[in-house]
Every structure is written in structure tokens, then in C-alpha cells.
Amino acid sequence: MMLIGIDPHKSTHTATAVDPGTNRDQASIRIDVTLQEYQRMLDWALQWPQRRWAVENAKGLGHHLTSWLLARGEQVVDVQPSATARVRQLSRGAGRKNDRIDAAAAACVAAVQGDERPVQPENSTDALALLDEHRSNLAQARVRAVNQLHALLRALLPGGAPRDLSAAKAE
């Protein structure tokens, strides 16, 4: 089985295929963060019929790609950035860093150290939690806006805004 390490960034992702038997870098690809480019990376990875993806920080910058891969039936594991930093430090000396090395380090962690965690597809509970968080944020933003408007009216009108002030009256 080929391990494909991913080093995710906001606008690009780098994937590096590492042979788990030898821990050697076999190939690498860098893509932009778009659905079309995700497909290009998956097409590139199809040259290895048996593969597993090791995504550094799969719950953070790698979350969108991880969800996309899981939806296509791919095996994905999450690798902590601190674990890849250890691998870089031990294997390269002085912690040299670039995207291809980081992606290979994620694959090496998954192959050798066992520090990876399998990632499961999100379910309806995860979606509801996300919607609830968004609703809560919207409610807080509304309260903030009302408080700011109240403070502004207090500064502009003697005695502050009347208690029975409506939007029509304010207009």
C-alpha cells in the first residue's frame, strides 16, 4: 500500500507518495485548493491501486480535502503537525522545511510511528453542530449590532433612545 502524505495550506496542497517499506519519496504533486484540482490529485494517485492518505492537520487546513476524499471512499488518517515536525527534525537534521518534505513527513508518521488517527466521514450530528454554531454566531452578531445602535442613539439623542423606539420611528 502506498502512503500519500498531504501538506495542506490555504491556497495550495502538496501530496507526496511514500513507499512504506523503504520510506522513500516516490512522486509528488502540488495543487491549488479547488475541486477541479482535487480531482487532478486523485487521478494522479490512481497509479497506486492501494493507497492511504495521511493528511497533516486533517481537522484544520486539511478538513475540506479530507471530507472530499472520504466522500470518494478513500482511506484517510489525520497526522498532527507536531509529529511531522519530529520526523523532519530527526530525519533531515536542523528541521529543514518545504512542502514536499512536510508531505513526506506526514506519510512517514503514518507508516512508522503510528501517531496517525483514522478519520471518519462527518455525520448528521456534525452537520447539526455546525449549523447550531452558525446560528449562535448570528444571534451574537445581532445583539452586538443592537447594542452598537443603542450606544449611537444614546450619544446622538438627549436622554438616549426612547424605550418604545421602533425601526419606523427611527426612520
PDB file of C-alpha atoms in Angstrom:
ATOM      1  CA  MET A   1       0.000   0.000   0.000  1.00  0.00           C
ATOM      2  CA  MET A   2       1.276   3.448  -0.955  1.00  0.00           C
ATOM      3  CA  LEU A   3       1.045   6.222   1.610  1.00  0.00           C
ATOM      4  CA  ILE A   4       0.295   9.675   0.278  1.00  0.00           C
ATOM      5  CA  GLY A   5       1.166  12.454   2.667  1.00  0.00           C
ATOM      6  CA  ILE A   6      -0.567  15.811   2.327  1.00  0.00           C
ATOM      7  CA  ASP A   7       0.811  19.165   3.459  1.00  0.00           C
ATOM      8  CA  PRO A   8      -2.226  21.493   3.310  1.00  0.00           C
ATOM      9  CA  HIS A   9      -2.134  25.274   3.052  1.00  0.00           C
ATOM     10  CA  LYS A  10      -4.876  27.848   2.481  1.00  0.00           C
ATOM     11  CA  SER A  11      -4.375  28.112  -1.277  1.00  0.00           C
ATOM     12  CA  THR A  12      -2.308  25.013  -2.190  1.00  0.00           C
ATOM     13  CA  HIS A  13      -1.844  21.401  -1.096  1.00  0.00           C
ATOM     14  CA  THR A  14       1.222  19.260  -1.721  1.00  0.00           C
ATOM     15  CA  ALA A  15       0.909  15.473  -1.936  1.00  0.00           C
ATOM     16  CA  THR A  16       3.917  13.161  -1.730  1.00  0.00           C
ATOM     17  CA  ALA A  17       3.729   9.399  -2.267  1.00  0.00           C
ATOM     18  CA  VAL A  18       5.987   7.439   0.076  1.00  0.00           C
ATOM     19  CA  ASP A  19       6.696   3.724  -0.113  1.00  0.00           C
ATOM     20  CA  PRO A  20       6.107   2.491   3.461  1.00  0.00           C
ATOM     21  CA  GLY A  21       8.593  -0.348   3.032  1.00  0.00           C
ATOM     22  CA  THR A  22      11.537   1.897   2.237  1.00  0.00           C
ATOM     23  CA  ASN A  23      10.249   5.284   3.467  1.00  0.00           C
ATOM     24  CA  ARG A  24      11.332   6.748   0.130  1.00  0.00           C
ATOM     25  CA  ASP A  25       9.636   9.570  -1.693  1.00  0.00           C
ATOM     26  CA  GLN A  26       8.228   8.159  -4.974  1.00  0.00           C
ATOM     27  CA  ALA A  27       6.472  11.162  -6.513  1.00  0.00           C
ATOM     28  CA  SER A  28       4.895  14.462  -5.612  1.00  0.00           C
ATOM     29  CA  ILE A  29       2.243  16.846  -6.888  1.00  0.00           C
ATOM     30  CA  ARG A  30       1.213  20.354  -5.875  1.00  0.00           C
ATOM     31  CA  ILE A  31      -2.334  21.553  -6.489  1.00  0.00           C
ATOM     32  CA  ASP A  32      -4.444  24.630  -5.937  1.00  0.00           C
ATOM     33  CA  VAL A  33      -7.320  24.306  -3.474  1.00  0.00           C
ATOM     34  CA  THR A  34     -10.191  23.796  -5.912  1.00  0.00           C
ATOM     35  CA  LEU A  35     -12.481  20.866  -6.605  1.00  0.00           C
ATOM     36  CA  GLN A  36     -11.036  20.500 -10.113  1.00  0.00           C
ATOM     37  CA  GLU A  37      -7.518  20.299  -8.691  1.00  0.00           C
ATOM     38  CA  TYR A  38      -8.639  17.797  -6.013  1.00  0.00           C
ATOM     39  CA  GLN A  39      -9.797  15.569  -8.859  1.00  0.00           C
ATOM     40  CA  ARG A  40      -6.466  16.038 -10.656  1.00  0.00           C
ATOM     41  CA  MET A  41      -4.647  14.917  -7.495  1.00  0.00           C
ATOM     42  CA  LEU A  42      -6.909  11.878  -7.120  1.00  0.00           C
ATOM     43  CA  ASP A  43      -6.332  10.983 -10.786  1.00  0.00           C
ATOM     44  CA  TRP A  44      -2.574  11.236 -10.111  1.00  0.00           C
ATOM     45  CA  ALA A  45      -2.940   8.923  -7.086  1.00  0.00           C
ATOM     46  CA  LEU A  46      -4.835   6.274  -9.081  1.00  0.00           C
ATOM     47  CA  GLN A  47      -1.475   4.940 -10.300  1.00  0.00           C
ATOM     48  CA  TRP A  48      -1.332   3.204  -6.889  1.00  0.00           C
ATOM     49  CA  PRO A  49      -4.392   0.943  -6.613  1.00  0.00           C
ATOM     50  CA  GLN A  50      -3.846   0.502  -2.885  1.00  0.00           C
ATOM     51  CA  ARG A  51      -3.287   3.798  -1.120  1.00  0.00           C
ATOM     52  CA  ARG A  52      -3.944   5.603   2.113  1.00  0.00           C
ATOM     53  CA  TRP A  53      -3.880   9.374   2.580  1.00  0.00           C
ATOM     54  CA  ALA A  54      -2.073  10.884   5.578  1.00  0.00           C
ATOM     55  CA  VAL A  55      -3.272  14.472   5.925  1.00  0.00           C
ATOM     56  CA  GLU A  56      -1.401  16.797   8.243  1.00  0.00           C
ATOM     57  CA  ASN A  57      -3.965  18.639  10.392  1.00  0.00           C
ATOM     58  CA  ALA A  58      -6.992  16.953   8.774  1.00  0.00           C
ATOM     59  CA  LYS A  59      -9.367  18.786  11.115  1.00  0.00           C
ATOM     60  CA  GLY A  60      -7.851  22.192  10.275  1.00  0.00           C
ATOM     61  CA  LEU A  61      -6.481  23.323   6.902  1.00  0.00           C
ATOM     62  CA  GLY A  62      -6.897  19.810   5.504  1.00  0.00           C
ATOM     63  CA  HIS A  63     -10.564  19.491   6.516  1.00  0.00           C
ATOM     64  CA  HIS A  64     -12.138  20.265   3.135  1.00  0.00           C
ATOM     65  CA  LEU A  65      -9.806  17.926   1.234  1.00  0.00           C
ATOM     66  CA  THR A  66     -10.248  15.209   3.861  1.00  0.00           C
ATOM     67  CA  SER A  67     -14.051  15.385   3.578  1.00  0.00           C
ATOM     68  CA  TRP A  68     -13.791  15.313  -0.214  1.00  0.00           C
ATOM     69  CA  LEU A  69     -11.536  12.226  -0.175  1.00  0.00           C
ATOM     70  CA  LEU A  70     -13.749  10.388   2.344  1.00  0.00           C
ATOM     71  CA  ALA A  71     -16.797  11.065   0.165  1.00  0.00           C
ATOM     72  CA  ARG A  72     -14.990   9.211  -2.635  1.00  0.00           C
ATOM     73  CA  GLY A  73     -14.268   6.158  -0.485  1.00  0.00           C
ATOM     74  CA  GLU A  74     -10.602   6.896   0.156  1.00  0.00           C
ATOM     75  CA  GLN A  75      -8.844   5.884   3.385  1.00  0.00           C
ATOM     76  CA  VAL A  76      -7.664   8.963   5.276  1.00  0.00           C
ATOM     77  CA  VAL A  77      -5.724   9.374   8.511  1.00  0.00           C
ATOM     78  CA  ASP A  78      -5.028  12.558  10.456  1.00  0.00           C
ATOM     79  CA  VAL A  79      -1.429  13.367  11.377  1.00  0.00           C
ATOM     80  CA  GLN A  80      -0.617  16.038  13.945  1.00  0.00           C
ATOM     81  CA  PRO A  81       1.759  18.815  12.798  1.00  0.00           C
ATOM     82  CA  SER A  82       3.915  18.221  15.896  1.00  0.00           C
ATOM     83  CA  ALA A  83       4.513  14.626  14.758  1.00  0.00           C
ATOM     84  CA  THR A  84       5.668  15.696  11.287  1.00  0.00           C
ATOM     85  CA  ALA A  85       7.967  18.285  12.884  1.00  0.00           C
ATOM     86  CA  ARG A  86       9.598  15.490  14.903  1.00  0.00           C
ATOM     87  CA  VAL A  87      10.131  13.394  11.777  1.00  0.00           C
ATOM     88  CA  ARG A  88      11.672  16.346   9.906  1.00  0.00           C
ATOM     89  CA  GLN A  89      13.943  17.120  12.838  1.00  0.00           C
ATOM     90  CA  LEU A  90      15.173  13.543  13.200  1.00  0.00           C
ATOM     91  CA  SER A  91      15.490  12.623   9.537  1.00  0.00           C
ATOM     92  CA  ARG A  92      16.742  15.790   7.888  1.00  0.00           C
ATOM     93  CA  GLY A  93      18.638  17.494  10.662  1.00  0.00           C
ATOM     94  CA  ALA A  94      18.138  21.157  11.505  1.00  0.00           C
ATOM     95  CA  GLY A  95      14.418  20.781  10.659  1.00  0.00           C
ATOM     96  CA  ARG A  96      14.643  21.878   7.018  1.00  0.00           C
ATOM     97  CA  LYS A  97      11.182  22.612   5.785  1.00  0.00           C
ATOM     98  CA  ASN A  98       9.385  22.715   2.464  1.00  0.00           C
ATOM     99  CA  ASP A  99       6.002  21.441   1.360  1.00  0.00           C
ATOM    100  CA  ARG A 100       7.271  18.235  -0.256  1.00  0.00           C
ATOM    101  CA  ILE A 101       9.299  17.323   2.849  1.00  0.00           C
ATOM    102  CA  ASP A 102       6.312  18.111   5.080  1.00  0.00           C
ATOM    103  CA  ALA A 103       4.012  15.916   2.973  1.00  0.00           C
ATOM    104  CA  ALA A 104       6.548  13.069   3.054  1.00  0.00           C
ATOM    105  CA  ALA A 105       6.892  13.504   6.818  1.00  0.00           C
ATOM    106  CA  ALA A 106       3.112  13.097   7.223  1.00  0.00           C
ATOM    107  CA  ALA A 107       3.269   9.830   5.262  1.00  0.00           C
ATOM    108  CA  CYS A 108       6.265   8.636   7.306  1.00  0.00           C
ATOM    109  CA  VAL A 109       4.445   9.317  10.565  1.00  0.00           C
ATOM    110  CA  ALA A 110       1.527   7.226   9.321  1.00  0.00           C
ATOM    111  CA  ALA A 111       3.867   4.430   8.173  1.00  0.00           C
ATOM    112  CA  VAL A 112       6.324   4.187  11.016  1.00  0.00           C
ATOM    113  CA  GLN A 113       5.291   5.922  14.211  1.00  0.00           C
ATOM    114  CA  GLY A 114       1.629   5.018  14.412  1.00  0.00           C
ATOM    115  CA  ASP A 115       0.765   8.569  15.508  1.00  0.00           C
ATOM    116  CA  GLU A 116      -1.995   8.883  12.921  1.00  0.00           C
ATOM    117  CA  ARG A 117      -5.721   8.772  13.684  1.00  0.00           C
ATOM    118  CA  PRO A 118      -8.263   7.372  11.217  1.00  0.00           C
ATOM    119  CA  VAL A 119     -10.748   9.986  10.014  1.00  0.00           C
ATOM    120  CA  GLN A 120     -14.418   9.094   9.639  1.00  0.00           C
ATOM    121  CA  PRO A 121     -16.905  10.847   7.355  1.00  0.00           C
ATOM    122  CA  GLU A 122     -18.969  13.508   9.057  1.00  0.00           C
ATOM    123  CA  ASN A 123     -22.495  12.543  10.002  1.00  0.00           C
ATOM    124  CA  SER A 124     -25.716  14.454  10.617  1.00  0.00           C
ATOM    125  CA  THR A 125     -24.680  15.240  14.203  1.00  0.00           C
ATOM    126  CA  ASP A 126     -21.582  17.053  12.913  1.00  0.00           C
ATOM    127  CA  ALA A 127     -23.684  18.999  10.404  1.00  0.00           C
ATOM    128  CA  LEU A 128     -26.210  19.984  13.087  1.00  0.00           C
ATOM    129  CA  ALA A 129     -23.404  21.113  15.406  1.00  0.00           C
ATOM    130  CA  LEU A 130     -22.017  23.301  12.625  1.00  0.00           C
ATOM    131  CA  LEU A 131     -25.455  24.805  11.943  1.00  0.00           C
ATOM    132  CA  ASP A 132     -26.005  25.422  15.674  1.00  0.00           C
ATOM    133  CA  GLU A 133     -22.657  27.191  15.951  1.00  0.00           C
ATOM    134  CA  HIS A 134     -23.545  29.372  12.952  1.00  0.00           C
ATOM    135  CA  ARG A 135     -26.968  30.219  14.442  1.00  0.00           C
ATOM    136  CA  SER A 136     -25.323  31.148  17.732  1.00  0.00           C
ATOM    137  CA  ASN A 137     -22.814  33.381  15.927  1.00  0.00           C
ATOM    138  CA  LEU A 138     -25.635  35.116  14.036  1.00  0.00           C
ATOM    139  CA  ALA A 139     -27.567  35.732  17.260  1.00  0.00           C
ATOM    140  CA  GLN A 140     -24.470  37.202  18.916  1.00  0.00           C
ATOM    141  CA  ALA A 141     -23.863  39.452  15.890  1.00  0.00           C
ATOM    142  CA  ARG A 142     -27.459  40.720  16.098  1.00  0.00           C
ATOM    143  CA  VAL A 143     -27.104  41.536  19.817  1.00  0.00           C
ATOM    144  CA  ARG A 144     -23.815  43.311  19.096  1.00  0.00           C
ATOM    145  CA  ALA A 145     -25.415  45.400  16.324  1.00  0.00           C
ATOM    146  CA  VAL A 146     -28.400  46.342  18.512  1.00  0.00           C
ATOM    147  CA  ASN A 147     -26.076  47.353  21.359  1.00  0.00           C
ATOM    148  CA  GLN A 148     -23.958  49.469  18.999  1.00  0.00           C
ATOM    149  CA  LEU A 149     -27.065  51.159  17.613  1.00  0.00           C
ATOM    150  CA  HIS A 150     -28.315  51.825  21.136  1.00  0.00           C
ATOM    151  CA  ALA A 151     -24.966  53.390  22.119  1.00  0.00           C
ATOM    152  CA  LEU A 152     -25.000  55.571  18.987  1.00  0.00           C
ATOM    153  CA  LEU A 153     -28.550  56.784  19.630  1.00  0.00           C
ATOM    154  CA  ARG A 154     -27.674  57.459  23.278  1.00  0.00           C
ATOM    155  CA  ALA A 155     -24.836  59.681  22.078  1.00  0.00           C
ATOM    156  CA  LEU A 156     -26.991  61.490  19.476  1.00  0.00           C
ATOM    157  CA  LEU A 157     -30.273  61.987  21.361  1.00  0.00           C
ATOM    158  CA  PRO A 158     -30.645  63.724  24.698  1.00  0.00           C
ATOM    159  CA  GLY A 159     -31.616  61.125  27.288  1.00  0.00           C
ATOM    160  CA  GLY A 160     -30.827  58.304  24.875  1.00  0.00           C
ATOM    161  CA  ALA A 161     -33.217  56.417  22.635  1.00  0.00           C
ATOM    162  CA  PRO A 162     -36.823  56.205  23.845  1.00  0.00           C
ATOM    163  CA  ARG A 163     -37.850  52.737  25.038  1.00  0.00           C
ATOM    164  CA  ASP A 164     -40.681  52.477  22.518  1.00  0.00           C
ATOM    165  CA  LEU A 165     -38.399  53.255  19.556  1.00  0.00           C
ATOM    166  CA  SER A 166     -39.173  51.118  16.525  1.00  0.00           C
ATOM    167  CA  ALA A 167     -37.499  50.979  13.143  1.00  0.00           C
ATOM    168  CA  ALA A 168     -40.324  53.044  11.630  1.00  0.00           C
ATOM    169  CA  LYS A 169     -39.993  55.752  14.298  1.00  0.00           C
ATOM    170  CA  ALA A 170     -36.205  55.802  13.960  1.00  0.00           C
ATOM    171  CA  GLU A 171     -36.536  56.359  10.232  1.00  0.00           C
TER     172      GLU A 171
END
